[in-house]
Amino acid sequence: MTTTARRRVGALAAVGALVAAGLVAPTSPVYAADADLIVNGGFEAGLDGWFVNNGNATDSATLTPTDDAFSGASAVLVTDRATTGSGPMQDLSGKVQAGQTYALTARIRYDNAASPATKQFFATMHYGGATYTNLVSVTAAKGQWAQFSGQFTIPASQNVATARLFFETPWTSNPSADPDLHLMDFTLDDVSVVGAPPPPAPSKTIEVVGKLPGEHNPLIGHKFGADGYGFVHDGRVYLYLTNDTQGYAPDPNTGVSPGINYGDINQITVISTTDMVNWTDHGEIQVAGPNGVAPFTNNSWAPGMARKVVDGEEKFFLYYANGGGSSNVITGASPIGPWVSERTSTLIDGRTPGAEDVAWKFDPAPFVDDDGEEYLYFGGGPASTSMPPEERFNNPKNLRAIELGADMVSTEGTAAVVDAPVAFEAAQVFKRDGKYYLSYSSHFGGPDFGGNQTPLPGYPGGGQIGYLISDDPMSWPKETYAGVLFPNQSQFFGAGTGGNNHQSVFEYEGKYYFTYHAPTLNKRINGNTTQGYRSPHIQELTFNSDGTIQQVVGTYAGVEQVRDFDPYRVFEAETFGWSKGVATAKVDGGSPQFGDAAPNLVVRDVDNGDWTALSSVDFGAGVASLTAKVRPLVAGGTIEVRLGDVTAPVVATIPVDAPLGEWTELTASLDGVTGVHDVYFTYTGPAGEDLFELDTWAFARDLAVLATGSVRCFGRNAQLVVDVTNDASARITGSVTTDYGTKEYGVQPGTSKARTFPTETATVPAGVATVTASAKVDGELVSVTLDVPYEAHSCL
């Protein structure tokens, strides 16, 4: 912190010196409110925030932390430069604004003995595509630290959706002809860009009740997600979603967001459940983009998931569309990560054999067969113009099936044509009773599909989910077409919910489930005029006796809860059956429920009147207490617990009165609560304030044990007596510990037992005995510890 503050002051002082010298206009906007937009500018955190400029395919270099720094303990050494632009880069997208002026400072040095005595260096901004702008330059003397110090103004007309700062030597087309002149190693330190950051982005928090209590669709109401892909592992259902929330930016006054921009989406959202109604938010995976797991890709749409043991190691493979032109895969150590990229280029692209004529090489869906063979299904988009118009419409042949390598991150052989009628996108395969089922989304016609054509009888209409049944996972002729699995979602959810769809099918505990998306949450926010932000839904899938699928009906009711929720454990507070007005965010550290390697999320943006709820919580024979891990942000916040309804009577209250800004565990007792209930956590506090953040909940079982302590006289000696009464439904065992010894006991239900402790003294001061008690309640061992006070007593 001290180093950062010193560098910031230095940057402001440098600008002041330039103003005094008449080199910079005195109206330069450097105020106390300005901020340093560079992360880790002194490289004290190694390479955090920095990467090699990769604006062109030929750019490459090696960045290495070094203690040969201008100030502080570290700088970065740049070696192995392939181009003049190969240098350290930091992404300032979302940090800088068009029309604004910024002050840039940095220190740079080069030492190459064969290089010239002086050399010019540039600080350059890459705004995407071919737009590069040199911002500030310096001419350095060999072996000496030189300082970049100047200002730059971003043109008001400049698109700053991409803004990436890097350091380079002047461009030349053939730098390798004289590497000592153009490609010398250099060291960089103390980088600072000071200016007014953009105003805070509009809140993405969804304030309406998007998933109504009692309904199970959409699956979540606090964020969006599309293209849901269901995956089951170790008794848990995971759903992987295109992160539609990434571009959601509602107007603070109207509540209406601009339409969705798929080009901005480079994250995958993950949620999971064990009961199909209460879903845990695992946050987003930064898949693509410069800071993504696979930075050589730009987008991440339409995920697909598979698991396989490779070389004795269990791995999880997350496939995704890199826009429309290619598809890729990253590898996880678990269904929720951590994630790495085993590839340095896309898995499916124009080089993939058999995919040359596929317009959109996207929507990758993996399938691992019972025999361990691996397959991938992908493709979509306009049909080949070489086909007759009628064929382009009815049998566009734009989907593909290909074998994956045993490593799951490579392909084998040539992709086979999937001749799905009226096909558009979203091929996915599952297996049932030895048969393979391929479902897909149908197109909407138009010039890309032969113009105004008539579909063949029985073929899908626009935006429907059709399916095929085959005996071979690589053979899908049009004769395997079996019908429409799901009509367009607008048929069920009305105006504003039409458009494309994307589905998957998975089996969980003997039942089959069908995932799809619809902008139902968007509709509840804005009415019938939606902006394309989609939400995940699930319906049960049932089959006819001949193996064909009964057509799915979309409903808000969704699927039944398959089991009651178990509250007797530490579980994530971002587990919702329903919610209102809250958001989630990642924080440092691992997950208390899912382990240190899993991301940890908290519930945030909690305002007065907000609430979260769990469906069908089973308290069994009784609950004793609730513990919340909470971080207060203002004084006066309160958590209330209600059963059955958000306005039901309060059964427990937790005043959030811990130190502000500190994570604290707070506990409240619950008396007389048994059986199964929907549980509502309602939040109150000062209006207009963010009240607190929530990390975890944990309920403790009730063990009805009472204990009292007293002192009596036996002759002239005092005796301490501790009575234990068992009001529980099972036999309890435990111990009584006092200053005069420890004794064990066992007590049957509805009875009491006393333990006596001779003190061998006539006078006993006031004290406290400790009683432990354990019993099996609802099949689980429950333990409590009681502090039992007793008064002073004299037998003289």
PDB file of N, CA and C in Angstrom, residues 83 144 224 329 472 477 543 547 661 670 707-708:
ATOM      1  N   THR A  83       8.320  -9.416 -32.087  1.00  0.00           N
ATOM      2  CA  THR A  83       7.952  -8.256 -32.882  1.00  0.00           C
ATOM      3  C   THR A  83       8.231  -7.010 -32.064  1.00  0.00           C
ATOM      4  N   GLN A 144      20.469   3.151 -18.497  1.00  0.00           N
ATOM      5  CA  GLN A 144      19.921   4.101 -17.539  1.00  0.00           C
ATOM      6  C   GLN A 144      18.397   4.039 -17.552  1.00  0.00           C
ATOM      7  N   PHE A 224     -29.369 -13.955 -15.010  1.00  0.00           N
ATOM      8  CA  PHE A 224     -29.800 -14.624 -16.223  1.00  0.00           C
ATOM      9  C   PHE A 224     -28.831 -15.757 -16.572  1.00  0.00           C
ATOM     10  N   VAL A 329     -12.248 -26.018 -25.716  1.00  0.00           N
ATOM     11  CA  VAL A 329     -12.450 -26.782 -24.489  1.00  0.00           C
ATOM     12  C   VAL A 329     -11.411 -26.352 -23.468  1.00  0.00           C
ATOM     13  N   ASP A 472     -26.400 -45.628 -33.893  1.00  0.00           N
ATOM     14  CA  ASP A 472     -24.974 -45.343 -34.058  1.00  0.00           C
ATOM     15  C   ASP A 472     -24.733 -43.867 -33.743  1.00  0.00           C
ATOM     16  N   PRO A 477     -28.774 -40.036 -40.469  1.00  0.00           N
ATOM     17  CA  PRO A 477     -29.484 -39.690 -41.708  1.00  0.00           C
ATOM     18  C   PRO A 477     -30.855 -39.104 -41.393  1.00  0.00           C
ATOM     19  N   PHE A 543     -41.192 -40.790 -21.876  1.00  0.00           N
ATOM     20  CA  PHE A 543     -41.062 -41.543 -23.115  1.00  0.00           C
ATOM     21  C   PHE A 543     -42.287 -42.425 -23.335  1.00  0.00           C
ATOM     22  N   GLY A 547     -40.128 -45.848 -27.253  1.00  0.00           N
ATOM     23  CA  GLY A 547     -38.886 -45.102 -27.100  1.00  0.00           C
ATOM     24  C   GLY A 547     -38.949 -43.682 -27.594  1.00  0.00           C
ATOM     25  N   GLY A 661     -17.564  -4.396   8.625  1.00  0.00           N
ATOM     26  CA  GLY A 661     -16.524  -4.829   7.694  1.00  0.00           C
ATOM     27  C   GLY A 661     -15.835  -6.114   8.057  1.00  0.00           C
ATOM     28  N   LEU A 670     -33.823 -21.226  17.799  1.00  0.00           N
ATOM     29  CA  LEU A 670     -35.155 -21.493  17.245  1.00  0.00           C
ATOM     30  C   LEU A 670     -35.809 -22.526  18.155  1.00  0.00           C
ATOM     31  N   ALA A 707     -30.496 -29.113  32.546  1.00  0.00           N
ATOM     32  CA  ALA A 707     -29.599 -29.446  33.656  1.00  0.00           C
ATOM     33  C   ALA A 707     -29.626 -28.323  34.679  1.00  0.00           C
ATOM     34  N   THR A 708     -29.611 -28.694  35.951  1.00  0.00           N
ATOM     35  CA  THR A 708     -29.573 -27.722  37.041  1.00  0.00           C
ATOM     36  C   THR A 708     -28.490 -28.122  38.023  1.00  0.00           C
TER      37      THR A 708
END
